[in-house]
PDB file of C-alpha atoms and ligand atoms in Angstrom:
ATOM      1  CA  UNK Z   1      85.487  98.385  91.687  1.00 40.00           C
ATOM      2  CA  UNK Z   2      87.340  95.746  90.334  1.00 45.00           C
ATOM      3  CA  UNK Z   3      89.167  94.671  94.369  1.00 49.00           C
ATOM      4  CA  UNK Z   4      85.009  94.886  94.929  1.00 47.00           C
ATOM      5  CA  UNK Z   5      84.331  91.733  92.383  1.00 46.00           C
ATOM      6  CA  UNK Z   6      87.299  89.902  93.818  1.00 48.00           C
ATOM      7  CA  UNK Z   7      85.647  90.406  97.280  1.00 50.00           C
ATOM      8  CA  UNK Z   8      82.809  89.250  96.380  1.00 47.00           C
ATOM      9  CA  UNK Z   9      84.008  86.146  94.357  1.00 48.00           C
ATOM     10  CA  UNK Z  10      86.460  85.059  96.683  1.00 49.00           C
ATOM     11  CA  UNK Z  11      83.815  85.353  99.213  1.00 49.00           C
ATOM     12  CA  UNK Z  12      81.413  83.544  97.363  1.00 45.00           C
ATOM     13  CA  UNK Z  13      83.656  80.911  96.441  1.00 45.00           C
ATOM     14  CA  UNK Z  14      84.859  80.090 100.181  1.00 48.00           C
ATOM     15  CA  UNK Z  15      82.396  81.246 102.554  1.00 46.00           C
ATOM     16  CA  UNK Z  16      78.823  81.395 101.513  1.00 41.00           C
ATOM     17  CA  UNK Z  17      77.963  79.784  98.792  1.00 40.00           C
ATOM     18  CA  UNK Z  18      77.610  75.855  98.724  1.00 38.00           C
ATOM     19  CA  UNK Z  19      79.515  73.820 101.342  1.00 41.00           C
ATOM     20  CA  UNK Z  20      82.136  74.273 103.768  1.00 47.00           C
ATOM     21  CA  UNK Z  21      85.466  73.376 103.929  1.00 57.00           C
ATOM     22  CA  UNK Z  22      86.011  70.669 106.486  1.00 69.00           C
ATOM     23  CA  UNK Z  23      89.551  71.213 108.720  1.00 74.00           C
ATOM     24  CA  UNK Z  24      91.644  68.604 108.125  1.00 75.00           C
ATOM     25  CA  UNK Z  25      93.141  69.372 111.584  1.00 82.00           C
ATOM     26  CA  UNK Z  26      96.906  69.246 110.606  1.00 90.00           C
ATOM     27  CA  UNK Z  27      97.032  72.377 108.982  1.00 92.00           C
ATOM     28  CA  UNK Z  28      97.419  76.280 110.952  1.00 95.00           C
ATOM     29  CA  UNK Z  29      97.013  79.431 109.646  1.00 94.00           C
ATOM     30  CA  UNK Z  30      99.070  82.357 110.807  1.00 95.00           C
ATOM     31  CA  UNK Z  31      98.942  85.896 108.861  1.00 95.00           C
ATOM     32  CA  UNK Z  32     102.842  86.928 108.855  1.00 95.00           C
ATOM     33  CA  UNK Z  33     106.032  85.166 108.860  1.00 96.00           C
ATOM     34  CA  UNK Z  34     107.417  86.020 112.138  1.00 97.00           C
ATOM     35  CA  UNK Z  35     104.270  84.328 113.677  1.00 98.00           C
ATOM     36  CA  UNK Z  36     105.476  80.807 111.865  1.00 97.00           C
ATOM     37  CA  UNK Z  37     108.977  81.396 113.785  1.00 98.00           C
ATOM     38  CA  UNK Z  38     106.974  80.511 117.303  1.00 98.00           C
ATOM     39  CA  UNK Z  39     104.470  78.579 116.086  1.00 98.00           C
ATOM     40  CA  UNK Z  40     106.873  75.863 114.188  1.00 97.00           C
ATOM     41  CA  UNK Z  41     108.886  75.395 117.226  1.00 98.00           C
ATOM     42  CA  UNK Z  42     105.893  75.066 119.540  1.00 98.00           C
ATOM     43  CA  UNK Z  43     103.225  73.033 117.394  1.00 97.00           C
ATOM     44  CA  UNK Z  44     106.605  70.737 115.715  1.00 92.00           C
ATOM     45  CA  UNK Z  45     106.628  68.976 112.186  1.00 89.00           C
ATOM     46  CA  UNK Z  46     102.700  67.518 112.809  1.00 86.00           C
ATOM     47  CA  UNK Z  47     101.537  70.018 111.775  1.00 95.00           C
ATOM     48  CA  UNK Z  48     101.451  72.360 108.567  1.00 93.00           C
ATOM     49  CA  UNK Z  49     101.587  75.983 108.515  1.00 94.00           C
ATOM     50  CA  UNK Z  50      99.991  78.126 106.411  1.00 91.00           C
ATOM     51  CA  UNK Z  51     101.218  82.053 106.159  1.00 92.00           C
ATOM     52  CA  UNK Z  52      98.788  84.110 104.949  1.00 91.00           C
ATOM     53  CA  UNK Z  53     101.013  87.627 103.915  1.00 90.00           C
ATOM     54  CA  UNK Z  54     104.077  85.825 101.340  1.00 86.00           C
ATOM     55  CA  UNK Z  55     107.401  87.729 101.795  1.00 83.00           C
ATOM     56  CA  UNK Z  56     107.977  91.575 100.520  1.00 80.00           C
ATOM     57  CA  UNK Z  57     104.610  91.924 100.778  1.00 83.00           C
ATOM     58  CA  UNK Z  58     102.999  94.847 103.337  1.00 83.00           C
ATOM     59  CA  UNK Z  59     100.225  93.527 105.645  1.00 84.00           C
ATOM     60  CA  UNK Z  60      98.676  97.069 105.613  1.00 79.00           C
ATOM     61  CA  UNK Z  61      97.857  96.778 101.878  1.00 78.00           C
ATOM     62  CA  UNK Z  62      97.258  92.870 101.471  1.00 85.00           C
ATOM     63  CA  UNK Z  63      94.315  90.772 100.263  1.00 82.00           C
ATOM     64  CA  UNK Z  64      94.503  87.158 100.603  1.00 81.00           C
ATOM     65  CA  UNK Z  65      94.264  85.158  97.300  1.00 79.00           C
ATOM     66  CA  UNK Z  66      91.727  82.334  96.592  1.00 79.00           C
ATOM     67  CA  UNK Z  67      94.174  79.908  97.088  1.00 80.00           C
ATOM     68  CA  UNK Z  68      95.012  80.931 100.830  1.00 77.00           C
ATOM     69  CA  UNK Z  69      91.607  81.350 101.861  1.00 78.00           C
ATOM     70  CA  UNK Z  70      91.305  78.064 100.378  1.00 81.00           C
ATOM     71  CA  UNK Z  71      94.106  76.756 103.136  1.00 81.00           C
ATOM     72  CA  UNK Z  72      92.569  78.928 105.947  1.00 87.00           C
ATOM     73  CA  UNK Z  73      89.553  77.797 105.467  1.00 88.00           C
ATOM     74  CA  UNK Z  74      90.604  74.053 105.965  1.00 91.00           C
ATOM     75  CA  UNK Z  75      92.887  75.018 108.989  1.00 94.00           C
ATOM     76  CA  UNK Z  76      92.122  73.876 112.506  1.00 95.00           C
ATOM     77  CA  UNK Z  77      93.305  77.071 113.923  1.00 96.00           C
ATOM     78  CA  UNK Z  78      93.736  80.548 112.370  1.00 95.00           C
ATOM     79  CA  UNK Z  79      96.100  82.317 114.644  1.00 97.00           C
ATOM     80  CA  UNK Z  80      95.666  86.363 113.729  1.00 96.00           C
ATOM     81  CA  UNK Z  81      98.396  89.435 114.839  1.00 96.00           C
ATOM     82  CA  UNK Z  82      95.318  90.675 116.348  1.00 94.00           C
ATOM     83  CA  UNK Z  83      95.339  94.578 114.575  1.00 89.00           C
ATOM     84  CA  UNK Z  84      96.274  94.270 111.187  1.00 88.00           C
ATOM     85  CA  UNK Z  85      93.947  95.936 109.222  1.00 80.00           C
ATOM     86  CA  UNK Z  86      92.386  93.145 106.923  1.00 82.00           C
ATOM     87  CA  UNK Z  87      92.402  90.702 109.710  1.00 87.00           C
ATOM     88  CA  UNK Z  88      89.563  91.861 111.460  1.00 80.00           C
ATOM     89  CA  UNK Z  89      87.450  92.104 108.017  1.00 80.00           C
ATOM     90  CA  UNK Z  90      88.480  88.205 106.770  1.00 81.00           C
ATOM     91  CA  UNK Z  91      88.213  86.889 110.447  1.00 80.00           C
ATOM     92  CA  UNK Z  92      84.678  88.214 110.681  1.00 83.00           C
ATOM     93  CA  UNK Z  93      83.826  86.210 107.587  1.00 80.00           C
ATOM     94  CA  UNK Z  94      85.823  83.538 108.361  1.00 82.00           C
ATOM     95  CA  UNK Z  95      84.181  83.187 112.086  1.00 83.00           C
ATOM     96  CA  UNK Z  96      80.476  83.144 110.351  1.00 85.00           C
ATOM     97  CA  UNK Z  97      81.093  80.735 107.554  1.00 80.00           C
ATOM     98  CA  UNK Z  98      83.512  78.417 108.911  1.00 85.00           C
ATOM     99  CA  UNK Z  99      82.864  78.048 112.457  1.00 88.00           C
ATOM    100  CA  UNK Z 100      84.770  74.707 112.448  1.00 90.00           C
ATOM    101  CA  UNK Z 101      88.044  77.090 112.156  1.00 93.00           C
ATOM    102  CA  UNK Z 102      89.099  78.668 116.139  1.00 93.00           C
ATOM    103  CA  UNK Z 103      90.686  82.169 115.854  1.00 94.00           C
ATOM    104  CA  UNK Z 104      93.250  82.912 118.184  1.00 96.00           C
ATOM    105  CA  UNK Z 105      94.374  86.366 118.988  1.00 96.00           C
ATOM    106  CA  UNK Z 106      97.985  86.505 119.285  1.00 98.00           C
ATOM    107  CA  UNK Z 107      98.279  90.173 120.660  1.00 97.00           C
ATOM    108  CA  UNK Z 108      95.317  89.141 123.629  1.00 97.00           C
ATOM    109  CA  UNK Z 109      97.206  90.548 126.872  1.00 98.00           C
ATOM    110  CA  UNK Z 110      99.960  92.536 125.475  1.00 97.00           C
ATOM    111  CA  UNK Z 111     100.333  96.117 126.442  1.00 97.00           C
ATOM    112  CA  UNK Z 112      99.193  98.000 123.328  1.00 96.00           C
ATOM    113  CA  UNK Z 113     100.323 101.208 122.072  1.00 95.00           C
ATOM    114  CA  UNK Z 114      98.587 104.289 120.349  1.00 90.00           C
ATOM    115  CA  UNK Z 115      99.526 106.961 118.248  1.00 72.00           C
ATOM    116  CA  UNK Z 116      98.312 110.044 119.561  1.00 62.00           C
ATOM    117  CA  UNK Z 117      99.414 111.656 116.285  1.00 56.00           C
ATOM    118  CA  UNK Z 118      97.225 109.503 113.913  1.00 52.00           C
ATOM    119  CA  UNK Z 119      93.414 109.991 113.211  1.00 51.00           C
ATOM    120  CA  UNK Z 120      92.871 106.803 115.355  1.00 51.00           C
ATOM    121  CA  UNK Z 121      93.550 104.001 113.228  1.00 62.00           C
ATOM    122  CA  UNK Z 122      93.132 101.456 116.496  1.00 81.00           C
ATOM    123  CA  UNK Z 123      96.560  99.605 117.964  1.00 90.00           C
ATOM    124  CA  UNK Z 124      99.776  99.635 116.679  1.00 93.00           C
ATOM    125  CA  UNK Z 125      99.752  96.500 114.990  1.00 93.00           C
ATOM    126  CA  UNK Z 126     103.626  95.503 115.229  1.00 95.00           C
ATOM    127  CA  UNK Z 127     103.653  93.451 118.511  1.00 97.00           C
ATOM    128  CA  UNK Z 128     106.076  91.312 116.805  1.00 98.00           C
ATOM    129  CA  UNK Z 129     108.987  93.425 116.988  1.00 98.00           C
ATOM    130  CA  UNK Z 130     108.897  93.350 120.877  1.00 98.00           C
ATOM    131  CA  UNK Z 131     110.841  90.086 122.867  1.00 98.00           C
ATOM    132  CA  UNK Z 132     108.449  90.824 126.073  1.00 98.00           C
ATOM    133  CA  UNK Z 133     105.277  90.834 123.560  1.00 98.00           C
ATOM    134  CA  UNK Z 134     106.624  87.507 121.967  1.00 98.00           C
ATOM    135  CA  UNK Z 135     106.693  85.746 125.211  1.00 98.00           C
ATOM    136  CA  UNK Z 136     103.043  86.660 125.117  1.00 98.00           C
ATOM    137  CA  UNK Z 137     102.419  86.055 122.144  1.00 98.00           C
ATOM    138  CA  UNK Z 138     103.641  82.734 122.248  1.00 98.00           C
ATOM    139  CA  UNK Z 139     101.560  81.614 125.620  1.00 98.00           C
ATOM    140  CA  UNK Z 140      99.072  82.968 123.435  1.00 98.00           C
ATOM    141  CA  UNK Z 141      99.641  80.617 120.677  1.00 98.00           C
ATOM    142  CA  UNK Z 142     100.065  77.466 123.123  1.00 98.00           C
ATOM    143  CA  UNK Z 143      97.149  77.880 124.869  1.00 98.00           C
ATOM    144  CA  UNK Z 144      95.326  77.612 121.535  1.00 98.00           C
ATOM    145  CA  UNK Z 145      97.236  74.650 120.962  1.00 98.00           C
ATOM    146  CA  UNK Z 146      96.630  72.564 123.990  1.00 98.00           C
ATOM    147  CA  UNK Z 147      92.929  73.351 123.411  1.00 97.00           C
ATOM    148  CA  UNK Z 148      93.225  72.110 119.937  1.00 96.00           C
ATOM    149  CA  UNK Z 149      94.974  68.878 121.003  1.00 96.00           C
ATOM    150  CA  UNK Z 150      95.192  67.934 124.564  1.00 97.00           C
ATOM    151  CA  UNK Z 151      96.940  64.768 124.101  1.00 96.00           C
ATOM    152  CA  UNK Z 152      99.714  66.537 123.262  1.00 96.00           C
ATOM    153  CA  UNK Z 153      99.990  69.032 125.952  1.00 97.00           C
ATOM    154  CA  UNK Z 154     103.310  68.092 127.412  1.00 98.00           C
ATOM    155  CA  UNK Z 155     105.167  68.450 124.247  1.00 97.00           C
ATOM    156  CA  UNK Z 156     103.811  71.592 123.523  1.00 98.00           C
ATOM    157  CA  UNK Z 157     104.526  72.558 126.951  1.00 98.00           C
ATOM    158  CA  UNK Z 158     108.316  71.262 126.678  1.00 98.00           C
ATOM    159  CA  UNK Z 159     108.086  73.504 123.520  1.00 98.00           C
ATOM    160  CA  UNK Z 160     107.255  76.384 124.599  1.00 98.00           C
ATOM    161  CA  UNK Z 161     109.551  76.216 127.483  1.00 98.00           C
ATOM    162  CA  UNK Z 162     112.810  76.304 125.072  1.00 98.00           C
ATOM    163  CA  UNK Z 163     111.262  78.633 123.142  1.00 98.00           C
ATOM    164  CA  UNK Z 164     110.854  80.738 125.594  1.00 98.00           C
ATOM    165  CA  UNK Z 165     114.443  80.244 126.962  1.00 98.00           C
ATOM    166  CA  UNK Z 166     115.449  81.466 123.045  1.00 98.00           C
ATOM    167  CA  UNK Z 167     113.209  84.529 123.368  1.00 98.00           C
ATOM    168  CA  UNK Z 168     115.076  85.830 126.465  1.00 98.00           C
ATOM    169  CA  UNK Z 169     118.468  84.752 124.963  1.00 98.00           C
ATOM    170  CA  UNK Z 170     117.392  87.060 121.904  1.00 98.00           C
ATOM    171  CA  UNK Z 171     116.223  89.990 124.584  1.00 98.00           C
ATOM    172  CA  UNK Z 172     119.335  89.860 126.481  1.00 98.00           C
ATOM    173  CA  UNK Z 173     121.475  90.019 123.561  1.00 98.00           C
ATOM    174  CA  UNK Z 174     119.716  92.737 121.996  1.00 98.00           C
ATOM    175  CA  UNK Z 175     120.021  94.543 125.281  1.00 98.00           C
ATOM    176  CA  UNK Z 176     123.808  94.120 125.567  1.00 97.00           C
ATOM    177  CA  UNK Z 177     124.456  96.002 122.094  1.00 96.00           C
ATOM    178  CA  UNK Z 178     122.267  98.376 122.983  1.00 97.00           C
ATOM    179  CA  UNK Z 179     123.105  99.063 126.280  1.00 94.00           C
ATOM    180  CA  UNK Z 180     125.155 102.162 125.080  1.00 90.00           C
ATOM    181  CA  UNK Z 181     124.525 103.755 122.058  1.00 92.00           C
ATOM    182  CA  UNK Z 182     125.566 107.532 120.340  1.00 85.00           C
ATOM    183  CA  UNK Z 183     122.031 108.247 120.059  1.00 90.00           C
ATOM    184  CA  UNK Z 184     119.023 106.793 121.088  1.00 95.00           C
ATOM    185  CA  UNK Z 185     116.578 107.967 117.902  1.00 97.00           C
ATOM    186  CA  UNK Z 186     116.272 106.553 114.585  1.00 98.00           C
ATOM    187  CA  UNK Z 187     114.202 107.038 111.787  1.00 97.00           C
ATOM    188  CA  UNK Z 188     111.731 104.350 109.822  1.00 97.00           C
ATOM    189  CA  UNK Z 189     110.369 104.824 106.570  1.00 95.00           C
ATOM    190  CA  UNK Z 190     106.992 102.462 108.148  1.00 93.00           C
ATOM    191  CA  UNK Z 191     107.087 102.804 112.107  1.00 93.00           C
ATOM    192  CA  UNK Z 192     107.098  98.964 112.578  1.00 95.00           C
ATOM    193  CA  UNK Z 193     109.355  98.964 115.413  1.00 97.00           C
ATOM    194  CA  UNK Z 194     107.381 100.852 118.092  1.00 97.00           C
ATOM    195  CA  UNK Z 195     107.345  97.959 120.950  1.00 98.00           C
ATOM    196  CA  UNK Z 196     111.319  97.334 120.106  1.00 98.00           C
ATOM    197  CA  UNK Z 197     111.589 100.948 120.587  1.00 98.00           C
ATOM    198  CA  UNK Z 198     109.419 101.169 123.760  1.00 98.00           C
ATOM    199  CA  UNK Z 199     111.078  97.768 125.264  1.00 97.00           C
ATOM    200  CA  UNK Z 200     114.654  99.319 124.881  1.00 98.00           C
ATOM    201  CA  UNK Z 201     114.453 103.180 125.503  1.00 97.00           C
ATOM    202  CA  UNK Z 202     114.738 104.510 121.463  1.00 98.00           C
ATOM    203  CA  UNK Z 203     113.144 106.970 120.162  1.00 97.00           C
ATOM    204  CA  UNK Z 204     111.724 105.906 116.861  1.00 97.00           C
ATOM    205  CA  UNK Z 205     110.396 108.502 114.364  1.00 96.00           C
ATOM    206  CA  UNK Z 206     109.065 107.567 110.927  1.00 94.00           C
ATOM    207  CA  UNK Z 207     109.024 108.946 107.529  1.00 94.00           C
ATOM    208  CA  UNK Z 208     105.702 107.535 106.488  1.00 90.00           C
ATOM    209  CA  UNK Z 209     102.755 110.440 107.651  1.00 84.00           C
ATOM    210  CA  UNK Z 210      99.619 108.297 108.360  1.00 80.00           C
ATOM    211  CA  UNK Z 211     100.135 105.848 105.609  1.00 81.00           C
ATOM    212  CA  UNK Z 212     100.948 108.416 102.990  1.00 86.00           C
ATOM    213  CA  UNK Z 213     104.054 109.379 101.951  1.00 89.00           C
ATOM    214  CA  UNK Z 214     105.557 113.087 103.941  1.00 92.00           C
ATOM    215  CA  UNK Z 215     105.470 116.554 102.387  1.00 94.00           C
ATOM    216  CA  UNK Z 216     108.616 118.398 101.390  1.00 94.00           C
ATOM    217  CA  UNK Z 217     107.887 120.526 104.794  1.00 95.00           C
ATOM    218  CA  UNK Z 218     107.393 117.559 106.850  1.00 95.00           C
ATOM    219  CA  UNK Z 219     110.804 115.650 105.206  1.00 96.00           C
ATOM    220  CA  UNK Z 220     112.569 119.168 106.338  1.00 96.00           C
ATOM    221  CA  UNK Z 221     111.350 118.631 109.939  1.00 96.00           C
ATOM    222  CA  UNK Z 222     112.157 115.181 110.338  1.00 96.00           C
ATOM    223  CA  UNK Z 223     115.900 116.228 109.177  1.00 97.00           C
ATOM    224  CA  UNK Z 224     116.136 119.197 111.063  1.00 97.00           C
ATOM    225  CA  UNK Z 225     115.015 116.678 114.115  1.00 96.00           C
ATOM    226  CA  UNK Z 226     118.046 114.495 112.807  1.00 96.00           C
ATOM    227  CA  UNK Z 227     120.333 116.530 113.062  1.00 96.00           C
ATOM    228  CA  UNK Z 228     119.535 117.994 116.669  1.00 96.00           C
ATOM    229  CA  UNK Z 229     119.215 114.120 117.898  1.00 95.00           C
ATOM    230  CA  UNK Z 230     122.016 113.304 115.924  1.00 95.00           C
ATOM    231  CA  UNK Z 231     120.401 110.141 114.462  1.00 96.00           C
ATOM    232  CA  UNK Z 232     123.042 108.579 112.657  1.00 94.00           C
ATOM    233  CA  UNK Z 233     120.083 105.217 111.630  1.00 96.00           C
ATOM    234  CA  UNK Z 234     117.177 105.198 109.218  1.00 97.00           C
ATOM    235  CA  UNK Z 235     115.281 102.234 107.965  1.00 97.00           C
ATOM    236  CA  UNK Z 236     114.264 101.503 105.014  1.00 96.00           C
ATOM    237  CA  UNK Z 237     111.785  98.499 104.884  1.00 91.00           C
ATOM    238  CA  UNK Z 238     110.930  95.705 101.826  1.00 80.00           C
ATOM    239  CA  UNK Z 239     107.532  96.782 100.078  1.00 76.00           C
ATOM    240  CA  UNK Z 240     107.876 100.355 100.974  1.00 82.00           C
ATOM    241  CA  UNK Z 241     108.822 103.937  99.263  1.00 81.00           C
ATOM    242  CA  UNK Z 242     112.537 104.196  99.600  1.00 90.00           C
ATOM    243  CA  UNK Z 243     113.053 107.321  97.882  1.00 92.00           C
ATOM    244  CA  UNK Z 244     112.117 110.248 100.912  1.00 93.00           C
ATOM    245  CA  UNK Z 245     114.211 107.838 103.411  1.00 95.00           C
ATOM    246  CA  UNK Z 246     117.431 108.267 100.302  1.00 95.00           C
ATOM    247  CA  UNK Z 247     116.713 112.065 100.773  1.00 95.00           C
ATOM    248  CA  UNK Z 248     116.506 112.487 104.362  1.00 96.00           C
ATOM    249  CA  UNK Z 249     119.421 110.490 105.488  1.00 96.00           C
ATOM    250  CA  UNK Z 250     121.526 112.580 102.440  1.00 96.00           C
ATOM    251  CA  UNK Z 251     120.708 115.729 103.823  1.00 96.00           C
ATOM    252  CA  UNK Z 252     121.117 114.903 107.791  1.00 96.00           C
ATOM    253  CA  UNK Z 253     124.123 112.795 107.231  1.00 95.00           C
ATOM    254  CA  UNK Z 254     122.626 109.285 108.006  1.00 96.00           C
ATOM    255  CA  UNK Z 255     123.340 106.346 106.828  1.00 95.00           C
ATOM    256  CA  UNK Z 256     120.170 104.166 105.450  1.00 95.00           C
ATOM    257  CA  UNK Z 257     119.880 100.593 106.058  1.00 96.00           C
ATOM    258  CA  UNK Z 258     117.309  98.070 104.982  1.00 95.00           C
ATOM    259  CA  UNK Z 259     115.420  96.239 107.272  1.00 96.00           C
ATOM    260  CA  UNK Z 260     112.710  93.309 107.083  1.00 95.00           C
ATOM    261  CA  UNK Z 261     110.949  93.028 110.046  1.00 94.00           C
ATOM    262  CA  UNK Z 262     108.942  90.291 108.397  1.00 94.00           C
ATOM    263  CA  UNK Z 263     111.170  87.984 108.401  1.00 95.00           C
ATOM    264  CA  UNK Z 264     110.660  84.600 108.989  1.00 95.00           C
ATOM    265  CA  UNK Z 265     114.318  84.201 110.679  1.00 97.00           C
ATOM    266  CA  UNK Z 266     112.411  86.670 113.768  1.00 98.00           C
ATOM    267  CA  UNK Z 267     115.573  86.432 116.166  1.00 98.00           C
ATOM    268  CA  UNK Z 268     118.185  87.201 113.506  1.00 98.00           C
ATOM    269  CA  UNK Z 269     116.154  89.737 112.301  1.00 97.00           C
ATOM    270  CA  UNK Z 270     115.951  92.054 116.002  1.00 98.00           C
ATOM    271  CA  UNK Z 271     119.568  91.001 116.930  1.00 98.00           C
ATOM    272  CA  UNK Z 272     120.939  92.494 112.909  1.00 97.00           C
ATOM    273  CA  UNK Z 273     118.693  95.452 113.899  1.00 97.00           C
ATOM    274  CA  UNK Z 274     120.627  96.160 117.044  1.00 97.00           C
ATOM    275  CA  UNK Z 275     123.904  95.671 115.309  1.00 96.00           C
ATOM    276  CA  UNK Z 276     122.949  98.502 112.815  1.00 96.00           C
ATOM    277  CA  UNK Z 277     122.088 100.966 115.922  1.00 96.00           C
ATOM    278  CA  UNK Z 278     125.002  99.944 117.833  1.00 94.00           C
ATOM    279  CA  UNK Z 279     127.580 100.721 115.212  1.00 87.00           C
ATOM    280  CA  UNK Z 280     126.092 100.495 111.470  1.00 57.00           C
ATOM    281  CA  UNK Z 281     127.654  97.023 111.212  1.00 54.00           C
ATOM    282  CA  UNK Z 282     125.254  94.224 108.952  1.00 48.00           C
ATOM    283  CA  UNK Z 283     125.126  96.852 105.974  1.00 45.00           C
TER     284      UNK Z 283
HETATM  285 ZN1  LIG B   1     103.177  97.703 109.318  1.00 80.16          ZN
END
């Protein structure tokens, strides 16, 4: 009831009622911190970014405070994951109150992935974690640029060229250390690795049951399933339950790292990952 009032006043107080927010046209909206990682390098220091979800904080459960949808509102460009669950609901409103603001779907022509497991809940959201999907992503994200500003299509161009240069540097390392690994499986409290997993041949299997934390019968399966892959890896993730993943990796004899695939530093982040699977270094 009370998230119900917010709703409605933040609603009210950006959207609907009185005038809207005019774009100053320097400023870009992106929902997670890994997005800001491409988008700094292509769009350069003209322009200011604005990330919606702040750090530690899970996109699954977030609602964007007045004072962001303040800054989104006055952004030239709102560039969205594309599945995240709130995203769809605040770009809706967004699109009919403040048509002045362009969305741009970052995940438009990447290869999505389903659970078959899950009640469907839509995409896997986590394109992120995937080098091939950030090349995407990033063409994505430029060719939202040059329509924002044509006059400065060349640099943006020249951008995105070097970034994508670092984005294959990142993929090859990442395929190097993991070009031979004691086991191929690891376990995630919140399955936000899936397109790393697909792009590199792991098997990832997480904790979390569709959203909710497991039941004492399901933790037992997922550690008898350790041991018999001999998964030696699991996650833990900032802003989730850490408790189950203590219990599990006890009981099968894995060691438990945490991860934030959030991170702003998105490179760092999926080469440190690699390390851990490749030989538990970066504790
Ligand atoms: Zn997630």
């Amino acid at each position: 009831m009370k998230n119900c009032f917010l709703l409605l006043f933040i609603s009210c107080l950006f959207f609907s009622c009185g005038q809207s927010s005019k774009s100053d046209g320097k400023t870009l909206t992106v929902t997670i911190a890994p997005q800001r990682y491409f988008l700094e390098k292509l769009a350069g220091s003209a322009y200011k970014i604005n990330t919606l979800v702040p750090p530690a904080t899970s996109p699954e459960t977030y609602e964007p405070s007045p004072a962001t949808m303040i800054a989104l509102g006055k952004s030239a460009v709102y560039f969205k994951v594309g599945f995240l669950g709130f995203e769809n609901v605040w770009s809706q409103k967004l699109k009919e109150n403040n048509p002045h603001v362009s969305i741009a779907d970052c995940s438009s022509g990447i290869d999505l992935m389903y659970d078959e497991d899950e009640h469907s809940h839509g995409a896997d959201p986590h394109i992120w974690s995937s080098p091939k999907n950030a090349l995407i992503l990033s063409k994505n994200m430029l060719d939202a640029l040059v329509k924002l500003d044509p006059k400065q299509e060349d640099t943006f161009r020249a951008n995105h060229e070097k970034l994508a240069v670092e984005i294959e540097a990142t993929d090859s390392v990442i395929r190097q250390k993991l070009a031979n690994l004691p086991s191929r499986g690891f376990i995630i409290y919140h399955p936000a690795l899936s397109y790393f997993a697909r792009d590199y041949g792991l098997d990832q299997y997480s904790i979390e049951f569709e959203g909710k934390n497991p039941s004492p019968l399901q933790i037992k399966e997922i550690v008898d399933l350790a041991k018999a892959k001999r998964i030696q890896t699991v996650f833990v993730q900032t802003g989730f339950d850490t408790k189950n993943a203590e219990v599990i990796a006890q009981e099968a004899g894995a060691k438990i790292y945490s991860i934030n695939p959030l991170s702003e530093e998105w490179n760092k982040e999926l080469i440190r990952i690699a390390d851990i699977l490749a030989g538990g270094q970066h504790e």
